[in-house]
Tab-separated table of C-alpha atoms in Angstrom:
chain	number	residue	atom	x	y	z
A	1	MET	CA	0.000	0.000	0.000
A	2	ARG	CA	1.081	3.580	-0.643
A	3	TYR	CA	1.682	5.839	2.341
A	4	PHE	CA	2.255	9.588	2.337
A	5	PHE	CA	4.399	11.320	4.954
A	6	HIS	CA	3.278	14.905	5.577
A	7	ILE	CA	5.371	16.940	7.979
A	8	GLN	CA	3.980	19.726	10.100
A	9	ASN	CA	6.387	21.864	12.071
A	10	GLY	CA	7.393	25.442	12.837
A	11	ASN	CA	8.132	26.054	9.144
A	12	GLY	CA	4.631	25.042	8.043
A	13	CYS	CA	3.583	21.901	6.253
A	14	THR	CA	5.768	19.867	3.913
A	15	ARG	CA	3.414	17.688	1.912
A	16	ASP	CA	4.498	14.396	0.388
A	17	GLU	CA	2.938	14.385	-3.076
A	18	GLU	CA	4.531	11.129	-4.166
A	19	GLY	CA	4.297	8.657	-1.304
A	20	GLN	CA	6.070	5.326	-0.865
A	21	GLU	CA	5.019	1.701	-0.911
A	22	PHE	CA	5.270	-0.262	2.341
A	23	VAL	CA	4.027	-3.714	3.292
A	24	ASP	CA	2.089	-2.341	6.255
A	25	LEU	CA	1.652	0.657	8.514
A	26	ASP	CA	4.345	-0.568	10.886
A	27	ALA	CA	6.934	-0.625	8.092
A	28	ALA	CA	5.803	2.879	7.111
A	29	ARG	CA	6.144	3.984	10.741
A	30	GLN	CA	9.718	2.651	10.946
A	31	SER	CA	10.658	4.559	7.811
A	32	ALA	CA	8.932	7.692	9.105
A	33	LEU	CA	10.914	7.506	12.361
A	34	THR	CA	14.168	7.191	10.392
A	35	GLY	CA	13.072	10.163	8.293
A	36	ILE	CA	12.308	12.329	11.326
A	37	ARG	CA	15.656	11.395	12.875
A	38	SER	CA	17.515	12.313	9.694
A	39	VAL	CA	15.908	15.762	9.601
A	40	LEU	CA	16.598	16.310	13.318
A	41	GLY	CA	20.135	15.003	12.806
A	42	GLU	CA	21.017	17.816	10.476
A	43	GLU	CA	19.306	20.362	12.711
A	44	LEU	CA	21.495	19.104	15.527
A	45	MET	CA	24.591	19.809	13.430
A	46	ARG	CA	23.375	23.386	13.044
A	47	GLY	CA	22.752	23.629	16.778
A	48	ILE	CA	18.988	24.256	16.690
A	49	VAL	CA	16.630	21.310	17.064
A	50	ASP	CA	12.904	21.831	16.625
A	51	LEU	CA	11.098	18.984	18.359
A	52	SER	CA	7.683	20.642	18.052
A	53	GLY	CA	6.811	19.069	14.699
A	54	ARG	CA	4.907	15.958	13.798
A	55	LEU	CA	4.739	13.603	10.854
A	56	ASP	CA	1.331	12.421	9.667
A	57	ILE	CA	1.225	9.131	7.795
A	58	CYS	CA	-1.718	9.353	5.394
A	59	ASP	CA	-3.302	7.141	2.790
A	60	ALA	CA	-4.006	8.168	-0.800
A	61	ASP	CA	-7.339	9.705	0.309
A	62	ASP	CA	-5.463	11.953	2.743
A	63	ARG	CA	-6.818	10.147	5.803
A	64	VAL	CA	-4.382	10.335	8.717
A	65	LEU	CA	-3.528	6.765	9.697
A	66	LEU	CA	-0.899	7.629	12.265
A	67	SER	CA	0.479	10.868	13.644
A	68	ILE	CA	4.004	10.771	15.040
A	69	PRO	CA	5.229	13.681	17.180
A	70	PHE	CA	8.944	14.311	16.584
A	71	THR	CA	9.498	13.748	20.317
A	72	GLU	CA	8.522	10.112	19.751
A	73	ALA	CA	11.489	9.627	17.432
A	74	VAL	CA	14.171	10.518	19.949
A	75	LEU	CA	14.954	9.990	23.592
A	76	VAL	CA	16.420	13.196	24.976
A	77	GLN	CA	18.449	12.567	28.062
A	78	ARG	CA	19.151	15.691	30.083
A	79	THR	CA	20.725	14.207	33.171
A	80	ARG	CA	22.981	11.215	33.594
A	81	MET	CA	20.954	8.063	33.856
A	82	GLU	CA	21.984	5.889	36.804
A	83	GLN	CA	22.857	2.342	35.802
B	1	MET	CA	21.384	6.075	-33.107
B	2	ILE	CA	24.399	7.348	-31.140
B	3	GLU	CA	23.774	11.086	-31.651
B	4	LYS	CA	23.611	11.851	-27.933
B	5	HIS	CA	26.798	9.890	-27.298
B	6	LEU	CA	28.532	11.846	-30.061
B	7	ARG	CA	27.250	15.161	-28.686
B	8	MET	CA	28.619	14.309	-25.276
B	9	LEU	CA	32.009	13.333	-26.786
B	10	ARG	CA	32.237	16.292	-29.159
B	11	VAL	CA	31.961	18.763	-26.299
B	12	ARG	CA	35.305	17.364	-25.133
B	13	ASP	CA	37.150	16.526	-28.351
B	14	ASP	CA	36.732	16.339	-32.110
B	15	VAL	CA	35.314	13.110	-33.486
B	16	SER	CA	35.673	12.830	-37.255
B	17	LEU	CA	33.048	11.322	-39.517
B	18	GLU	CA	35.314	8.306	-40.084
B	19	GLU	CA	35.615	7.858	-36.337
B	20	GLU	CA	31.855	8.207	-35.984
B	21	ALA	CA	31.429	5.261	-38.344
B	22	VAL	CA	33.940	3.245	-36.302
B	23	LEU	CA	32.004	3.942	-33.096
B	24	LEU	CA	28.705	3.001	-34.693
B	25	ALA	CA	30.220	-0.287	-35.869
B	26	LEU	CA	31.103	-1.184	-32.270
B	27	ILE	CA	27.448	-1.969	-31.614
B	28	SER	CA	26.406	-5.582	-32.111
B	29	GLU	CA	22.738	-5.181	-31.135
B	30	THR	CA	20.275	-2.949	-29.332
B	31	ARG	CA	17.896	-4.004	-26.567
B	32	GLU	CA	14.854	-2.582	-24.843
B	33	VAL	CA	15.036	-2.957	-21.065
B	34	PRO	CA	12.048	-2.341	-18.757
B	35	ALA	CA	12.296	0.168	-15.894
B	36	LYS	CA	13.659	-0.916	-12.491
B	37	THR	CA	15.579	-3.854	-13.937
B	38	ASN	CA	18.977	-4.831	-12.598
B	39	PHE	CA	20.606	-4.941	-15.997
B	40	ILE	CA	24.023	-5.987	-14.738
B	41	ARG	CA	24.665	-7.437	-11.315
B	42	ALA	CA	27.879	-6.951	-9.395
B	43	GLY	CA	30.272	-9.827	-9.905
B	44	GLN	CA	28.715	-11.113	-13.100
B	45	ARG	CA	31.293	-12.047	-15.770
B	46	LEU	CA	31.199	-9.489	-18.572
B	47	SER	CA	32.001	-9.830	-22.255
B	48	SER	CA	30.307	-6.632	-23.448
B	49	SER	CA	29.764	-3.040	-22.394
B	50	THR	CA	26.592	-0.981	-22.534
B	51	LEU	CA	25.923	2.307	-24.274
B	52	LEU	CA	22.715	3.951	-23.088
B	53	LEU	CA	20.700	5.241	-26.045
B	54	GLU	CA	17.442	6.243	-24.361
B	55	GLY	CA	16.264	6.431	-20.766
B	56	MET	CA	18.044	6.696	-17.467
B	57	MET	CA	20.156	4.189	-15.523
B	58	CYS	CA	22.124	4.231	-12.282
B	59	ARG	CA	25.069	2.560	-10.647
B	60	HIS	CA	24.301	1.465	-7.107
B	61	LYS	CA	25.624	-0.491	-4.172
B	62	ASP	CA	23.456	-1.917	-1.384
B	63	LEU	CA	23.935	-2.810	2.271
B	64	ARG	CA	22.468	-5.961	3.806
B	65	GLU	CA	19.337	-4.309	5.196
B	66	GLY	CA	18.510	-2.820	1.814
B	67	GLU	CA	20.041	0.623	2.280
B	68	ARG	CA	21.086	1.717	-1.158
B	69	GLN	CA	23.581	4.257	-2.406
B	70	ILE	CA	23.241	5.350	-6.003
B	71	THR	CA	26.818	6.205	-6.965
B	72	ASP	CA	26.138	7.721	-10.371
B	73	LEU	CA	23.289	8.517	-12.722
B	74	HIS	CA	23.485	7.807	-16.431
B	75	LEU	CA	21.658	9.733	-19.104
B	76	ALA	CA	21.122	8.864	-22.741
B	77	GLY	CA	24.482	9.064	-24.511
B	78	ASP	CA	26.527	7.698	-21.600
B	79	PHE	CA	28.662	4.585	-21.825
B	80	VAL	CA	27.443	3.082	-18.573
B	81	ASP	CA	30.035	0.373	-18.001
B	82	LEU	CA	32.987	1.127	-20.196
B	83	HIS	CA	35.130	0.295	-17.160
B	84	GLY	CA	33.741	-3.251	-17.392
B	85	PHE	CA	35.927	-3.724	-20.469
B	86	THR	CA	39.080	-3.980	-18.374
B	87	LEU	CA	37.487	-4.962	-15.058
B	88	LYS	CA	35.530	-7.920	-16.590
B	89	ARG	CA	33.078	-7.721	-13.683
B	90	LEU	CA	31.576	-4.799	-11.800
B	91	ASP	CA	31.735	-4.068	-8.085
B	92	HIS	CA	28.314	-2.388	-8.317
B	93	HIS	CA	24.967	-3.057	-9.931
B	94	LEU	CA	23.582	-1.286	-12.976
B	95	MET	CA	19.844	-0.655	-12.873
B	96	THR	CA	17.402	0.968	-15.267
B	97	LEU	CA	15.413	3.779	-13.651
B	98	THR	CA	13.100	4.198	-16.647
B	99	PRO	CA	12.415	2.005	-19.680
B	100	CYS	CA	15.716	2.083	-21.543
B	101	LYS	CA	17.114	1.371	-24.955
B	102	VAL	CA	20.694	0.177	-24.798
B	103	ALA	CA	23.353	-0.714	-27.353
B	104	ILE	CA	25.562	-3.709	-26.668
B	105	VAL	CA	29.265	-3.318	-27.446
B	106	PRO	CA	31.203	-6.608	-27.339
B	107	HIS	CA	34.561	-6.378	-25.566
B	108	GLU	CA	36.237	-7.982	-28.589
B	109	ARG	CA	35.298	-4.903	-30.587
B	110	LEU	CA	36.603	-2.571	-27.882
B	111	LYS	CA	39.825	-4.566	-27.915
B	112	SER	CA	40.094	-4.115	-31.648
B	113	LEU	CA	39.334	-0.387	-31.199
B	114	SER	CA	42.212	-0.094	-28.747
B	115	GLU	CA	44.534	-1.772	-31.251
B	116	HIS	CA	43.522	0.104	-34.399
B	117	HIS	CA	42.154	3.471	-33.275
B	118	PRO	CA	44.442	5.016	-30.658
B	119	HIS	CA	42.632	8.362	-30.603
B	120	LEU	CA	39.219	6.802	-29.913
B	121	SER	CA	40.857	4.529	-27.409
B	122	ARG	CA	42.298	7.555	-25.584
B	123	LEU	CA	38.908	9.282	-25.791
B	124	TYR	CA	37.268	6.320	-24.054
B	125	TRP	CA	40.046	6.250	-21.479
B	126	PHE	CA	39.213	9.929	-20.903
B	127	CYS	CA	35.548	8.945	-20.411
B	128	THR	CA	36.384	6.540	-17.592
B	129	ASN	CA	38.586	9.253	-16.070
B	130	MET	CA	35.585	11.587	-16.189
B	131	ASP	CA	33.533	8.962	-14.339
B	132	ALA	CA	36.164	8.934	-11.617
B	133	ALA	CA	36.074	12.747	-11.418
B	134	SER	CA	32.311	12.597	-11.023
B	135	HIS	CA	32.631	10.041	-8.224
B	136	ARG	CA	35.069	12.338	-6.381
B	137	GLU	CA	32.585	15.198	-6.598
B	138	TRP	CA	29.752	12.977	-5.299
B	139	GLU	CA	32.077	11.834	-2.507
B	140	LEU	CA	32.599	15.470	-1.505
B	141	SER	CA	28.831	15.964	-1.433
B	142	LEU	CA	28.131	12.824	0.559
B	143	GLY	CA	30.947	13.446	2.989
B	144	ARG	CA	30.821	17.190	3.483
B	145	ARG	CA	27.939	19.087	1.886
B	146	MET	CA	24.862	19.884	3.923
B	147	ALA	CA	21.624	18.316	2.728
B	148	ILE	CA	20.308	21.308	0.768
B	149	ALA	CA	23.688	21.786	-0.936
B	150	ARG	CA	23.828	18.100	-1.910
B	151	VAL	CA	20.484	18.247	-3.655
B	152	SER	CA	21.324	21.619	-5.238
B	153	HIS	CA	24.653	20.319	-6.489
B	154	LEU	CA	23.044	17.304	-8.100
B	155	LEU	CA	20.501	19.550	-9.850
B	156	CYS	CA	23.293	21.808	-11.149
B	157	GLU	CA	25.195	18.796	-12.473
B	158	LEU	CA	22.164	17.235	-14.129
B	159	ARG	CA	21.134	20.505	-15.756
B	160	ILE	CA	24.481	20.665	-17.553
B	161	ARG	CA	24.553	16.972	-18.451
B	162	PHE	CA	21.010	17.051	-19.849
B	163	GLU	CA	21.839	20.245	-21.733
B	164	LEU	CA	24.881	18.589	-23.340
B	165	VAL	CA	22.676	15.942	-24.916
B	166	GLY	CA	19.941	18.399	-25.886
B	167	MET	CA	17.414	17.312	-23.265
B	168	THR	CA	16.728	20.616	-21.506
B	169	ASN	CA	13.967	23.041	-22.276
B	170	GLY	CA	15.391	26.376	-21.163
B	171	PRO	CA	15.791	26.152	-17.384
B	172	ALA	CA	13.677	22.973	-17.210
B	173	PHE	CA	14.333	19.279	-17.703
B	174	ALA	CA	12.624	15.986	-17.009
B	175	LEU	CA	14.093	14.085	-14.081
B	176	PRO	CA	12.317	10.727	-13.875
B	177	LEU	CA	13.487	9.884	-10.354
B	178	THR	CA	11.236	8.977	-7.431
B	179	GLN	CA	11.909	10.781	-4.163
B	180	VAL	CA	13.339	7.511	-2.861
B	181	GLU	CA	15.816	7.353	-5.747
B	182	LEU	CA	16.721	11.011	-5.339
B	183	ALA	CA	17.336	10.324	-1.658
B	184	GLU	CA	19.523	7.341	-2.591
B	185	CYS	CA	21.667	9.617	-4.785
B	186	VAL	CA	22.369	12.126	-2.036
B	187	GLY	CA	22.542	9.821	0.984
B	188	LEU	CA	19.473	11.282	2.695
B	189	THR	CA	16.067	9.903	3.649
B	190	PRO	CA	13.033	10.561	1.416
B	191	VAL	CA	11.480	12.598	4.263
B	192	HIS	CA	14.554	14.815	4.379
B	193	VAL	CA	14.713	15.191	0.591
B	194	ASN	CA	11.047	16.182	0.525
B	195	ARG	CA	11.743	18.927	3.022
B	196	ILE	CA	14.788	20.116	1.041
B	197	VAL	CA	12.700	20.226	-2.137
B	198	ARG	CA	10.228	22.456	-0.347
B	199	GLN	CA	13.015	24.730	0.898
B	200	LEU	CA	14.420	25.058	-2.634
B	201	ARG	CA	10.994	26.106	-3.881
B	202	GLU	CA	10.404	28.547	-1.007
B	203	ARG	CA	13.801	30.149	-1.518
B	204	GLY	CA	13.019	30.597	-5.197
B	205	LEU	CA	15.945	28.423	-6.321
B	206	ALA	CA	14.387	25.396	-8.004
B	207	ASP	CA	11.045	23.705	-8.462
B	208	VAL	CA	11.290	19.917	-8.320
B	209	ARG	CA	8.084	17.959	-8.677
B	210	ARG	CA	6.599	14.929	-10.356
B	211	GLY	CA	9.647	14.073	-12.377
B	212	HIS	CA	10.312	17.614	-13.546
B	213	VAL	CA	12.901	20.170	-12.526
B	214	LYS	CA	12.751	23.861	-13.216
B	215	ILE	CA	15.739	25.907	-12.176
B	216	LEU	CA	14.421	29.247	-10.939
B	217	ASP	CA	17.656	30.944	-9.907
B	218	LEU	CA	20.739	29.283	-11.367
B	219	PRO	CA	23.391	31.605	-9.866
B	220	GLY	CA	21.712	31.261	-6.469
B	221	LEU	CA	21.570	27.486	-6.739
B	222	GLU	CA	25.207	27.253	-7.853
B	223	THR	CA	26.349	29.485	-5.009
B	224	LEU	CA	24.442	27.446	-2.451
B	225	ALA	CA	25.878	24.195	-3.861
B	226	GLU	CA	29.408	25.597	-4.336
B	227	PHE	CA	29.043	24.185	-7.812
B	228	ASP	CA	32.062	24.390	-10.100
B	229	PRO	CA	31.638	22.446	-13.356
B	230	ASN	CA	35.398	21.864	-13.697
B	231	TYR	CA	34.957	18.171	-12.810
B	232	LEU	CA	32.706	17.710	-15.861
B	233	TYR	CA	35.610	18.557	-18.201
B	234	LEU	CA	33.594	20.628	-20.618
B	235	GLU	CA	36.539	21.935	-22.622
B	236	LYS	CA	37.341	20.681	-26.098
B	237	LEU	CA	40.947	19.490	-26.246
B	238	PRO	CA	42.854	16.869	-28.238
B	239	ARG	CA	42.792	13.803	-25.992
């Protein structure tokens, strides 16, 4: 099935006009998480990370199947975790 | 049949009419290949090389989990695996991105070319050197350029290469790549590439959508990409 990854963040909405085929929603979710991390990764290199966005996985009829907040893609550790 | 190939060569050196006939006679047959076909697999024993007549192909290497790096794109007129003549196998795959028409050039004929036509032989040596120059430029992008500069650089390169073979329409050209394939060229994720495409449009630099590219501000795009076409060797010199 074809899934479309639309991103909503501080810069507005980046719509995915093309979409990608995945075997199921879980495979689409994994790819979406990797995508979010790659965008955040470059932001990190610039020193400003915007975690306020979200990625909506939609079907061809623009129905939102899953909404992933960027915060779900990363674990931000602010203090040292005790072992 | 090999007009685009000749155009690409003649930007870099003179090719006489006699030589043109020699090049045409290298071809033993032509084949139609469907899109998304692995035309040559890494490691396969080779006895011929492939001249792309129509369509678009790529060289790629894959990791175990399916992550793919496209290491070069080939347009109509490119000799896609001339290096296979001496290597006899490839260390990468060759895949069609669109339906393609290819010309098959048996290695025996390339061997004969190297023995009887030293100038053409040097010209083809030059072509494989150009491939290496292109790989170095892609390496710089993948290793050091930021995401938006990587995509911009690729667009600048493709604009010139399509123009050389007469496939641009002013500032526009067809680029039949999916966002996944574009991402595989520049070592980014499709999500990231989609965002970069939007930024390029918002900054008035380029409009990339549905297989079409329109360059909106070439100087701006070249500055952003730090694009210098020197690695494309566009000067005509005796080789």
